[in-house]
Structures are given as structure tokens and as C-alpha cells.
PDB file of C-alpha atoms and ligand atoms in Angstrom:
ATOM      1  CA  MET A   1      -9.520 -10.990 -11.822  1.00 97.00           C
ATOM      2  CA  VAL A   2      -5.952 -11.174 -13.175  1.00 98.00           C
ATOM      3  CA  ARG A   3      -7.038 -11.216 -16.814  1.00 97.00           C
ATOM      4  CA  GLU A   4     -10.067  -8.940 -16.725  1.00 97.00           C
ATOM      5  CA  GLN A   5      -8.994  -6.350 -14.158  1.00 98.00           C
ATOM      6  CA  LEU A   6      -5.194  -6.322 -14.390  1.00 98.00           C
ATOM      7  CA  GLU A   7      -3.932  -7.480 -17.799  1.00 98.00           C
ATOM      8  CA  ALA A   8      -6.809  -5.716 -19.547  1.00 98.00           C
ATOM      9  CA  ARG A   9      -5.683  -2.442 -17.919  1.00 97.00           C
ATOM     10  CA  GLY A  10      -2.076  -2.853 -18.949  1.00 97.00           C
ATOM     11  CA  ILE A  11      -0.374  -4.603 -16.016  1.00 98.00           C
ATOM     12  CA  ALA A  12       2.192  -6.841 -17.734  1.00 97.00           C
ATOM     13  CA  ASN A  13       4.670  -7.527 -14.912  1.00 97.00           C
ATOM     14  CA  THR A  14       4.525 -11.323 -14.565  1.00 97.00           C
ATOM     15  CA  GLY A  15       5.868 -11.259 -10.995  1.00 98.00           C
ATOM     16  CA  VAL A  16       3.005  -8.995  -9.939  1.00 98.00           C
ATOM     17  CA  LEU A  17       0.399 -10.922 -11.962  1.00 98.00           C
ATOM     18  CA  ASP A  18       1.537 -14.262 -10.491  1.00 98.00           C
ATOM     19  CA  ALA A  19       1.438 -12.848  -6.965  1.00 98.00           C
ATOM     20  CA  MET A  20      -2.052 -11.418  -7.516  1.00 98.00           C
ATOM     21  CA  GLY A  21      -3.193 -14.826  -8.794  1.00 98.00           C
ATOM     22  CA  GLU A  22      -1.655 -16.631  -5.850  1.00 98.00           C
ATOM     23  CA  VAL A  23      -2.666 -14.627  -2.741  1.00 98.00           C
ATOM     24  CA  PRO A  24      -6.150 -15.620  -1.468  1.00 98.00           C
ATOM     25  CA  ARG A  25      -7.867 -12.202  -1.220  1.00 98.00           C
ATOM     26  CA  GLU A  26     -10.960 -13.773   0.378  1.00 98.00           C
ATOM     27  CA  ARG A  27      -8.823 -14.438   3.490  1.00 98.00           C
ATOM     28  CA  PHE A  28      -8.199 -10.686   3.942  1.00 98.00           C
ATOM     29  CA  VAL A  29     -11.792  -9.401   3.875  1.00 98.00           C
ATOM     30  CA  PRO A  30     -14.517  -9.734   6.531  1.00 97.00           C
ATOM     31  CA  ASP A  31     -16.257 -13.161   6.211  1.00 97.00           C
ATOM     32  CA  ARG A  32     -19.534 -11.618   5.037  1.00 98.00           C
ATOM     33  CA  LEU A  33     -17.694  -9.974   2.121  1.00 98.00           C
ATOM     34  CA  ALA A  34     -15.788 -13.084   0.994  1.00 98.00           C
ATOM     35  CA  PRO A  35     -18.137 -13.617  -1.993  1.00 98.00           C
ATOM     36  CA  ARG A  36     -17.176 -10.105  -3.188  1.00 98.00           C
ATOM     37  CA  ALA A  37     -13.443 -10.448  -2.501  1.00 98.00           C
ATOM     38  CA  TYR A  38     -12.456 -10.377  -6.192  1.00 98.00           C
ATOM     39  CA  ASP A  39     -14.867  -7.605  -7.228  1.00 98.00           C
ATOM     40  CA  ASP A  40     -13.322  -4.664  -9.063  1.00 98.00           C
ATOM     41  CA  GLU A  41     -13.595  -2.270  -6.104  1.00 97.00           C
ATOM     42  CA  PRO A  42     -12.236  -1.480  -2.643  1.00 97.00           C
ATOM     43  CA  LEU A  43     -14.110  -3.151   0.246  1.00 98.00           C
ATOM     44  CA  PRO A  44     -14.616  -2.002   3.842  1.00 97.00           C
ATOM     45  CA  ILE A  45     -12.555  -3.562   6.630  1.00 97.00           C
ATOM     46  CA  SER A  46     -12.749  -2.447  10.265  1.00 96.00           C
ATOM     47  CA  GLU A  47     -11.796   0.934  11.803  1.00 96.00           C
ATOM     48  CA  GLY A  48     -13.524   2.688   8.869  1.00 94.00           C
ATOM     49  CA  GLN A  49     -10.683   1.620   6.533  1.00 96.00           C
ATOM     50  CA  THR A  50     -10.610  -0.276   3.240  1.00 96.00           C
ATOM     51  CA  ILE A  51      -8.789  -3.046   1.416  1.00 97.00           C
ATOM     52  CA  SER A  52      -7.757  -1.445  -1.870  1.00 97.00           C
ATOM     53  CA  GLN A  53      -9.220  -2.438  -5.248  1.00 97.00           C
ATOM     54  CA  PRO A  54      -7.160  -5.310  -6.758  1.00 98.00           C
ATOM     55  CA  TYR A  55      -6.045  -3.161  -9.709  1.00 98.00           C
ATOM     56  CA  ILE A  56      -4.713  -0.441  -7.396  1.00 98.00           C
ATOM     57  CA  VAL A  57      -2.705  -2.975  -5.352  1.00 98.00           C
ATOM     58  CA  ALA A  58      -1.132  -4.378  -8.526  1.00 98.00           C
ATOM     59  CA  ALA A  59      -0.554  -0.951 -10.105  1.00 98.00           C
ATOM     60  CA  MET A  60       1.196   0.431  -7.014  1.00 98.00           C
ATOM     61  CA  ILE A  61       3.544  -2.570  -6.718  1.00 98.00           C
ATOM     62  CA  ASP A  62       4.198  -2.472 -10.477  1.00 98.00           C
ATOM     63  CA  SER A  63       4.917   1.285 -10.311  1.00 98.00           C
ATOM     64  CA  ALA A  64       7.431   0.810  -7.495  1.00 98.00           C
ATOM     65  CA  LEU A  65       9.688  -1.117  -9.937  1.00 98.00           C
ATOM     66  CA  VAL A  66      10.594  -3.677  -7.273  1.00 98.00           C
ATOM     67  CA  GLY A  67      12.473  -6.947  -7.628  1.00 97.00           C
ATOM     68  CA  PRO A  68      13.353 -10.130  -5.722  1.00 98.00           C
ATOM     69  CA  THR A  69      16.244  -8.675  -3.691  1.00 98.00           C
ATOM     70  CA  ASP A  70      14.442  -5.528  -2.503  1.00 98.00           C
ATOM     71  CA  ARG A  71      13.419  -4.493   1.004  1.00 98.00           C
ATOM     72  CA  VAL A  72      10.183  -2.496   0.847  1.00 98.00           C
ATOM     73  CA  LEU A  73       8.354  -0.354   3.382  1.00 99.00           C
ATOM     74  CA  GLU A  74       4.556  -0.335   3.110  1.00 98.00           C
ATOM     75  CA  VAL A  75       2.725   2.415   5.004  1.00 98.00           C
ATOM     76  CA  GLY A  76      -0.866   1.351   5.766  1.00 98.00           C
ATOM     77  CA  THR A  77      -1.046  -2.414   6.441  1.00 98.00           C
ATOM     78  CA  GLY A  78      -4.860  -2.381   6.589  1.00 98.00           C
ATOM     79  CA  SER A  79      -6.005  -5.964   5.966  1.00 98.00           C
ATOM     80  CA  GLY A  80      -2.475  -7.171   5.163  1.00 98.00           C
ATOM     81  CA  TYR A  81      -3.421  -8.061   1.582  1.00 98.00           C
ATOM     82  CA  GLY A  82      -1.074  -5.602  -0.136  1.00 98.00           C
ATOM     83  CA  ALA A  83       1.788  -6.749   2.098  1.00 98.00           C
ATOM     84  CA  ALA A  84       1.049 -10.388   1.207  1.00 98.00           C
ATOM     85  CA  VAL A  85       1.121  -9.660  -2.541  1.00 98.00           C
ATOM     86  CA  LEU A  86       4.284  -7.578  -2.163  1.00 98.00           C
ATOM     87  CA  SER A  87       5.952 -10.365  -0.167  1.00 98.00           C
ATOM     88  CA  ARG A  88       5.728 -12.658  -3.211  1.00 98.00           C
ATOM     89  CA  VAL A  89       7.606 -10.134  -5.369  1.00 98.00           C
ATOM     90  CA  VAL A  90      10.362  -8.811  -3.063  1.00 98.00           C
ATOM     91  CA  ALA A  91      12.752 -10.175  -0.418  1.00 98.00           C
ATOM     92  CA  GLU A  92      11.433  -8.355   2.665  1.00 98.00           C
ATOM     93  CA  VAL A  93       8.380  -6.273   3.530  1.00 98.00           C
ATOM     94  CA  VAL A  94       8.082  -3.983   6.546  1.00 98.00           C
ATOM     95  CA  SER A  95       4.493  -2.774   6.911  1.00 98.00           C
ATOM     96  CA  VAL A  96       3.374  -0.044   9.327  1.00 98.00           C
ATOM     97  CA  GLU A  97      -0.248   0.507  10.444  1.00 98.00           C
ATOM     98  CA  ARG A  98      -1.518   3.157  12.862  1.00 98.00           C
ATOM     99  CA  HIS A  99      -4.533   1.114  14.106  1.00 98.00           C
ATOM    100  CA  PRO A 100      -3.307  -1.585  16.534  1.00 98.00           C
ATOM    101  CA  SER A 101      -6.392  -3.773  15.942  1.00 98.00           C
ATOM    102  CA  LEU A 102      -5.879  -3.829  12.151  1.00 98.00           C
ATOM    103  CA  SER A 103      -2.182  -4.491  12.607  1.00 98.00           C
ATOM    104  CA  GLU A 104      -2.785  -7.404  14.929  1.00 98.00           C
ATOM    105  CA  THR A 105      -5.415  -9.009  12.685  1.00 98.00           C
ATOM    106  CA  ALA A 106      -3.154  -8.598   9.663  1.00 98.00           C
ATOM    107  CA  ALA A 107      -0.158 -10.077  11.500  1.00 98.00           C
ATOM    108  CA  VAL A 108      -2.169 -13.146  12.569  1.00 98.00           C
ATOM    109  CA  ARG A 109      -3.448 -13.655   8.997  1.00 98.00           C
ATOM    110  CA  LEU A 110      -0.044 -13.227   7.372  1.00 98.00           C
ATOM    111  CA  ASN A 111       1.479 -15.639   9.853  1.00 98.00           C
ATOM    112  CA  ALA A 112      -1.278 -18.229   9.374  1.00 98.00           C
ATOM    113  CA  LEU A 113      -0.833 -18.071   5.602  1.00 98.00           C
ATOM    114  CA  GLY A 114       2.952 -18.427   5.883  1.00 98.00           C
ATOM    115  CA  TYR A 115       4.022 -14.991   4.618  1.00 98.00           C
ATOM    116  CA  ASP A 116       7.055 -14.998   6.858  1.00 97.00           C
ATOM    117  CA  ASN A 117       9.050 -12.278   5.082  1.00 98.00           C
ATOM    118  CA  VAL A 118       6.614  -9.591   6.285  1.00 98.00           C
ATOM    119  CA  GLU A 119       7.247  -7.632   9.492  1.00 98.00           C
ATOM    120  CA  VAL A 120       4.140  -5.830  10.749  1.00 98.00           C
ATOM    121  CA  VAL A 121       4.660  -2.774  12.946  1.00 98.00           C
ATOM    122  CA  VAL A 122       2.191  -0.498  14.792  1.00 98.00           C
ATOM    123  CA  GLY A 123       2.960   3.182  14.485  1.00 98.00           C
ATOM    124  CA  ASP A 124       2.770   6.386  12.531  1.00 98.00           C
ATOM    125  CA  GLY A 125       4.006   5.335   9.109  1.00 98.00           C
ATOM    126  CA  SER A 126       4.209   8.956   7.925  1.00 98.00           C
ATOM    127  CA  LEU A 127       7.460   8.881   9.916  1.00 98.00           C
ATOM    128  CA  GLY A 128       8.496   5.625   8.232  1.00 98.00           C
ATOM    129  CA  TYR A 129      10.328   2.972  10.204  1.00 98.00           C
ATOM    130  CA  ALA A 130      13.939   4.038  10.584  1.00 98.00           C
ATOM    131  CA  GLU A 131      14.973   0.824  12.351  1.00 98.00           C
ATOM    132  CA  ARG A 132      14.953  -1.140   9.050  1.00 98.00           C
ATOM    133  CA  ALA A 133      15.942   1.664   6.635  1.00 98.00           C
ATOM    134  CA  PRO A 134      17.159   2.125   3.961  1.00 98.00           C
ATOM    135  CA  TYR A 135      14.376   0.814   1.710  1.00 98.00           C
ATOM    136  CA  ASP A 136      14.601   0.116  -2.004  1.00 98.00           C
ATOM    137  CA  ALA A 137      11.001   1.252  -2.277  1.00 98.00           C
ATOM    138  CA  VAL A 138       8.261   2.753  -0.109  1.00 98.00           C
ATOM    139  CA  ILE A 139       4.576   2.247  -0.938  1.00 98.00           C
ATOM    140  CA  VAL A 140       2.077   4.432   0.925  1.00 98.00           C
ATOM    141  CA  THR A 141      -1.527   3.242   0.747  1.00 98.00           C
ATOM    142  CA  ALA A 142      -3.173   6.406   2.123  1.00 97.00           C
ATOM    143  CA  ALA A 143      -3.190   9.944   0.713  1.00 98.00           C
ATOM    144  CA  GLY A 144      -1.148  12.708   2.327  1.00 98.00           C
ATOM    145  CA  PRO A 145      -0.753  16.440   1.669  1.00 97.00           C
ATOM    146  CA  GLY A 146       2.768  15.892   0.312  1.00 97.00           C
ATOM    147  CA  VAL A 147       5.687  13.492   0.313  1.00 97.00           C
ATOM    148  CA  PRO A 148       6.742  12.949   3.967  1.00 98.00           C
ATOM    149  CA  ARG A 149      10.348  14.028   4.426  1.00 97.00           C
ATOM    150  CA  ALA A 150      10.993  11.084   6.769  1.00 98.00           C
ATOM    151  CA  LEU A 151      10.114   8.616   4.015  1.00 98.00           C
ATOM    152  CA  VAL A 152      12.524  10.247   1.575  1.00 98.00           C
ATOM    153  CA  GLU A 153      15.274  10.104   4.216  1.00 97.00           C
ATOM    154  CA  GLN A 154      14.698   6.341   4.545  1.00 98.00           C
ATOM    155  CA  LEU A 155      14.977   5.625   0.794  1.00 98.00           C
ATOM    156  CA  ALA A 156      18.114   3.985  -0.593  1.00 98.00           C
ATOM    157  CA  GLU A 157      19.942   5.685  -3.469  1.00 97.00           C
ATOM    158  CA  GLY A 158      17.817   5.037  -6.563  1.00 98.00           C
ATOM    159  CA  GLY A 159      14.843   4.159  -4.322  1.00 98.00           C
ATOM    160  CA  ARG A 160      11.241   4.732  -5.412  1.00 98.00           C
ATOM    161  CA  LEU A 161       8.384   6.081  -3.313  1.00 98.00           C
ATOM    162  CA  VAL A 162       4.857   5.497  -4.633  1.00 98.00           C
ATOM    163  CA  MET A 163       2.023   7.295  -2.877  1.00 98.00           C
ATOM    164  CA  PRO A 164      -1.195   9.241  -3.426  1.00 98.00           C
ATOM    165  CA  ILE A 165      -0.908  12.991  -2.825  1.00 98.00           C
ATOM    166  CA  GLU A 166      -3.944  15.221  -2.229  1.00 97.00           C
ATOM    167  CA  ARG A 167      -2.924  18.635  -3.527  1.00 91.00           C
ATOM    168  CA  ALA A 168      -6.455  20.082  -3.340  1.00 93.00           C
ATOM    169  CA  ALA A 169      -9.771  18.829  -1.922  1.00 91.00           C
ATOM    170  CA  ASN A 170     -10.916  15.752  -3.871  1.00 90.00           C
ATOM    171  CA  ASP A 171      -7.910  15.970  -6.174  1.00 96.00           C
ATOM    172  CA  GLN A 172      -5.562  13.087  -5.461  1.00 97.00           C
ATOM    173  CA  HIS A 173      -2.810  11.868  -7.754  1.00 98.00           C
ATOM    174  CA  LEU A 174      -0.623   8.818  -7.487  1.00 98.00           C
ATOM    175  CA  ILE A 175       3.009   9.851  -7.760  1.00 98.00           C
ATOM    176  CA  ARG A 176       6.321   8.020  -8.062  1.00 98.00           C
ATOM    177  CA  ALA A 177       9.259   9.887  -6.551  1.00 98.00           C
ATOM    178  CA  THR A 178      12.739   8.551  -7.314  1.00 98.00           C
ATOM    179  CA  LEU A 179      15.805   9.521  -5.260  1.00 98.00           C
ATOM    180  CA  ARG A 180      18.961  10.062  -7.311  1.00 96.00           C
ATOM    181  CA  ASP A 181      22.085  11.876  -6.092  1.00 95.00           C
ATOM    182  CA  GLY A 182      20.095  13.496  -3.292  1.00 91.00           C
ATOM    183  CA  LEU A 183      17.424  14.816  -5.692  1.00 95.00           C
ATOM    184  CA  LEU A 184      13.822  13.633  -5.809  1.00 96.00           C
ATOM    185  CA  GLY A 185      12.321  13.328  -9.297  1.00 97.00           C
ATOM    186  CA  GLU A 186       8.528  13.141  -9.295  1.00 97.00           C
ATOM    187  CA  GLU A 187       6.222  11.546 -11.900  1.00 98.00           C
ATOM    188  CA  ASP A 188       2.421  11.831 -11.897  1.00 98.00           C
ATOM    189  CA  LEU A 189       0.823   8.405 -12.475  1.00 97.00           C
ATOM    190  CA  GLY A 190      -2.782   9.621 -12.613  1.00 96.00           C
ATOM    191  CA  ALA A 191      -5.846  10.447 -10.539  1.00 96.00           C
ATOM    192  CA  VAL A 192      -6.795   8.155  -7.631  1.00 96.00           C
ATOM    193  CA  ARG A 193      -8.922   8.146  -4.484  1.00 95.00           C
ATOM    194  CA  PHE A 194      -7.587   6.912  -1.122  1.00 95.00           C
ATOM    195  CA  VAL A 195      -8.321   7.178   2.594  1.00 94.00           C
ATOM    196  CA  PRO A 196      -6.216   9.844   4.367  1.00 96.00           C
ATOM    197  CA  LEU A 197      -2.705   9.369   5.720  1.00 98.00           C
ATOM    198  CA  ILE A 198      -3.100  10.432   9.353  1.00 98.00           C
ATOM    199  CA  GLY A 199       0.082  11.342  11.156  1.00 98.00           C
ATOM    200  CA  ALA A 200       2.860  13.757  11.994  1.00 98.00           C
ATOM    201  CA  GLN A 201       3.824  14.086   8.310  1.00 97.00           C
ATOM    202  CA  GLY A 202       0.302  13.420   7.003  1.00 97.00           C
ATOM    203  CA  TRP A 203      -3.055  14.975   7.956  1.00 97.00           C
ATOM    204  CA  PRO A 204      -4.085  15.729  11.548  1.00 96.00           C
ATOM    205  CA  ALA A 205      -6.432  13.082  13.049  1.00 91.00           C
ATOM    206  CA  GLN A 206      -9.609  15.186  12.706  1.00 74.00           C
ATOM    207  CA  ALA A 207      -9.145  15.100   8.934  1.00 50.00           C
ATOM    208  CA  SER A 208     -10.060  11.405   8.942  1.00 50.00           C
ATOM    209  CA  THR A 209     -13.494  12.070   7.443  1.00 47.00           C
ATOM    210  CA  ARG A 210     -12.041  13.939   4.423  1.00 49.00           C
ATOM    211  CA  THR A 211     -12.144  10.952   2.110  1.00 47.00           C
ATOM    212  CA  ARG A 212     -13.575   7.499   2.107  1.00 43.00           C
ATOM    213  CA  ALA A 213     -12.322   5.376  -0.703  1.00 48.00           C
ATOM    214  CA  ARG A 214      -9.559   2.957  -1.625  1.00 54.00           C
TER     215      ARG A 214
HETATM  216  N1  SAM B 301      -2.683  -2.022   2.046  1.00 87.93           N
HETATM  217  C1  SAM B 301      -3.977  -2.181   2.678  1.00 87.93           C
HETATM  218  C2  SAM B 301      -4.632  -3.483   2.353  1.00 87.93           C
HETATM  219  O1  SAM B 301      -4.125  -4.215   1.499  1.00 87.93           O
HETATM  220  O2  SAM B 301      -5.656  -3.781   2.977  1.00 87.93           O
HETATM  221  C3  SAM B 301      -4.889  -1.043   2.329  1.00 87.93           C
HETATM  222  C4  SAM B 301      -4.846  -0.048   3.358  1.00 87.93           C
HETATM  223  S1  SAM B 301      -6.026   1.236   3.456  1.00 87.93           S
HETATM  224  C5  SAM B 301      -6.338   1.783   1.858  1.00 87.93           C
HETATM  225  C6  SAM B 301      -4.945   2.488   4.134  1.00 87.93           C
HETATM  226  C7  SAM B 301      -4.427   2.175   5.524  1.00 87.93           C
HETATM  227  O3  SAM B 301      -3.528   3.207   5.895  1.00 87.93           O
HETATM  228  C8  SAM B 301      -5.493   2.110   6.596  1.00 87.93           C
HETATM  229  O4  SAM B 301      -5.458   0.870   7.238  1.00 87.93           O
HETATM  230  C9  SAM B 301      -5.104   3.245   7.555  1.00 87.93           C
HETATM  231  O5  SAM B 301      -5.393   2.975   8.910  1.00 87.93           O
HETATM  232  C10 SAM B 301      -3.621   3.328   7.303  1.00 87.93           C
HETATM  233  N2  SAM B 301      -2.988   4.591   7.710  1.00 87.93           N
HETATM  234  C11 SAM B 301      -3.414   5.864   7.575  1.00 87.93           C
HETATM  235  N3  SAM B 301      -2.504   6.713   8.078  1.00 87.93           N
HETATM  236  C12 SAM B 301      -1.457   5.953   8.528  1.00 87.93           C
HETATM  237  C13 SAM B 301      -0.211   6.244   9.140  1.00 87.93           C
HETATM  238  N4  SAM B 301       0.198   7.483   9.404  1.00 87.93           N
HETATM  239  N5  SAM B 301       0.593   5.208   9.482  1.00 87.93           N
HETATM  240  C14 SAM B 301       0.230   3.940   9.219  1.00 87.93           C
HETATM  241  N6  SAM B 301      -0.944   3.600   8.647  1.00 87.93           N
HETATM  242  C15 SAM B 301      -1.771   4.595   8.298  1.00 87.93           C
END
């Protein structure tokens, strides 16, 4: 998986590659899907959600330009896999999930596997998690209509926010927004497909059937 799906597509960050090689992805998917855990695709978890494709997990962490002293907010814990990979690369991970059942399962898994620098929180991550702000980076694993203002307010100076934005139906782009001197500079990292960010600064709940993907 590391060689064929990540290095072959240009991921060269050794911290990210080592973490992707180390975290047992089969422990984060439903048992019946364990034989497909390292396939080059997202897989269904419960609550109609997905564990992202391995390449997307690596690319988002790589794009966030994070390092070993950083505190990072992840919005969308899902299975907990992305948080586990991130926890090998940075100092602290705070991960917010809106579905209590997913959050609880992820917390139990992360604890059992010894990822003790991850704090899992239930809530609307489109509002961030102000209690632990500021964050050196924020990674949002669901697509919203725009960059949530609350997340920008919780970024440290020089902080990076990586998230998919859906500017028109079926037209999502991964962006990196960097906060410098109170200004947010945005870069487009390419087309993607994610489940929707549901929340006060995302989509309303009835939009949850808009997309079904990563
Ligand atoms: N990082 C996850 C993993 O490794 O399994 C992938 C998560 S999945 C692509 C996106 C997640 O975002 C879903 O679990 C979904 O419930 C969650 N989500 C959507 N809107 C949210 C919100 N406002 N706050 C927190 N989580 C949200």
C-alpha cells in the first residue's frame, strides 16, 4: 500500500509514509471488510459513513505540513484511522465526530491500540473545539460549503486548514488555507469526493444524502 498507492502518487514525506506503514488499518474497518482494508478505495463504516481511501488520508496529513510538536484538530473522527495515523506524526490530536456511536467505537479502538495522544470528542466539528485551541493545523474529513469561520478563529498564526469544499453540486476541491497576519491564503489541491460536513457551519442535516464517497 505504501509503495504502490502512496509513493507512486508522489507522497514523499517519510513521517507520513512510516505512520501509514505502521497503523493497522484492518483494525479500523468492520470485521467483514478486513480482507479489503488496504484496497485503494474508501470503505463503508457504520452510520452511513466511510473510512477514507489510504491515499487521501496520507495526502491530507502531508498537505497540512505538520510536524512533531504540533497540536492538530481533526474534524470527522469516523473510524479513528486518520487520527491514529496523524498521532504518529504530531504531538497531540483532538478529533471531533458528530455521531456518538462512531466516536465511542473509535475511542475504544484508539485506546486499545495505545494511541494515547488522541483526544476524541463528540460534537459539531464545524464549530471546532475551542477548549484546546489554538491548533497548528486543522484537517476536516468531510466536505462543507465553505471554510467554517470558527475553524479559522481556532488556528494559530501560520496555521494550516486542509478541507474539501463543495462550491457547486458534485464539484468538490481539497483546499489548504494558511493564516498569516490575520489573512487567509487559499490554495486549491485538486478535485476530491467526500461525505458532507453536517453542522452549524457546514450543511444542514437533510443534506446528508448529497454525497456518498470518501
Ligand atoms: N477520518 C475518518 C476515518 O479515518 O475513518 C474518515 C471520516 S469520514 C470520511 C467523515 C466523518 O465526518 C464522518 O464520520 C462524519 O460523521 C463526520 N462528520 C460530518 N460532519 C461532521 C461535523 N460537523 N462534526 C464532526 N464530524 C462530522
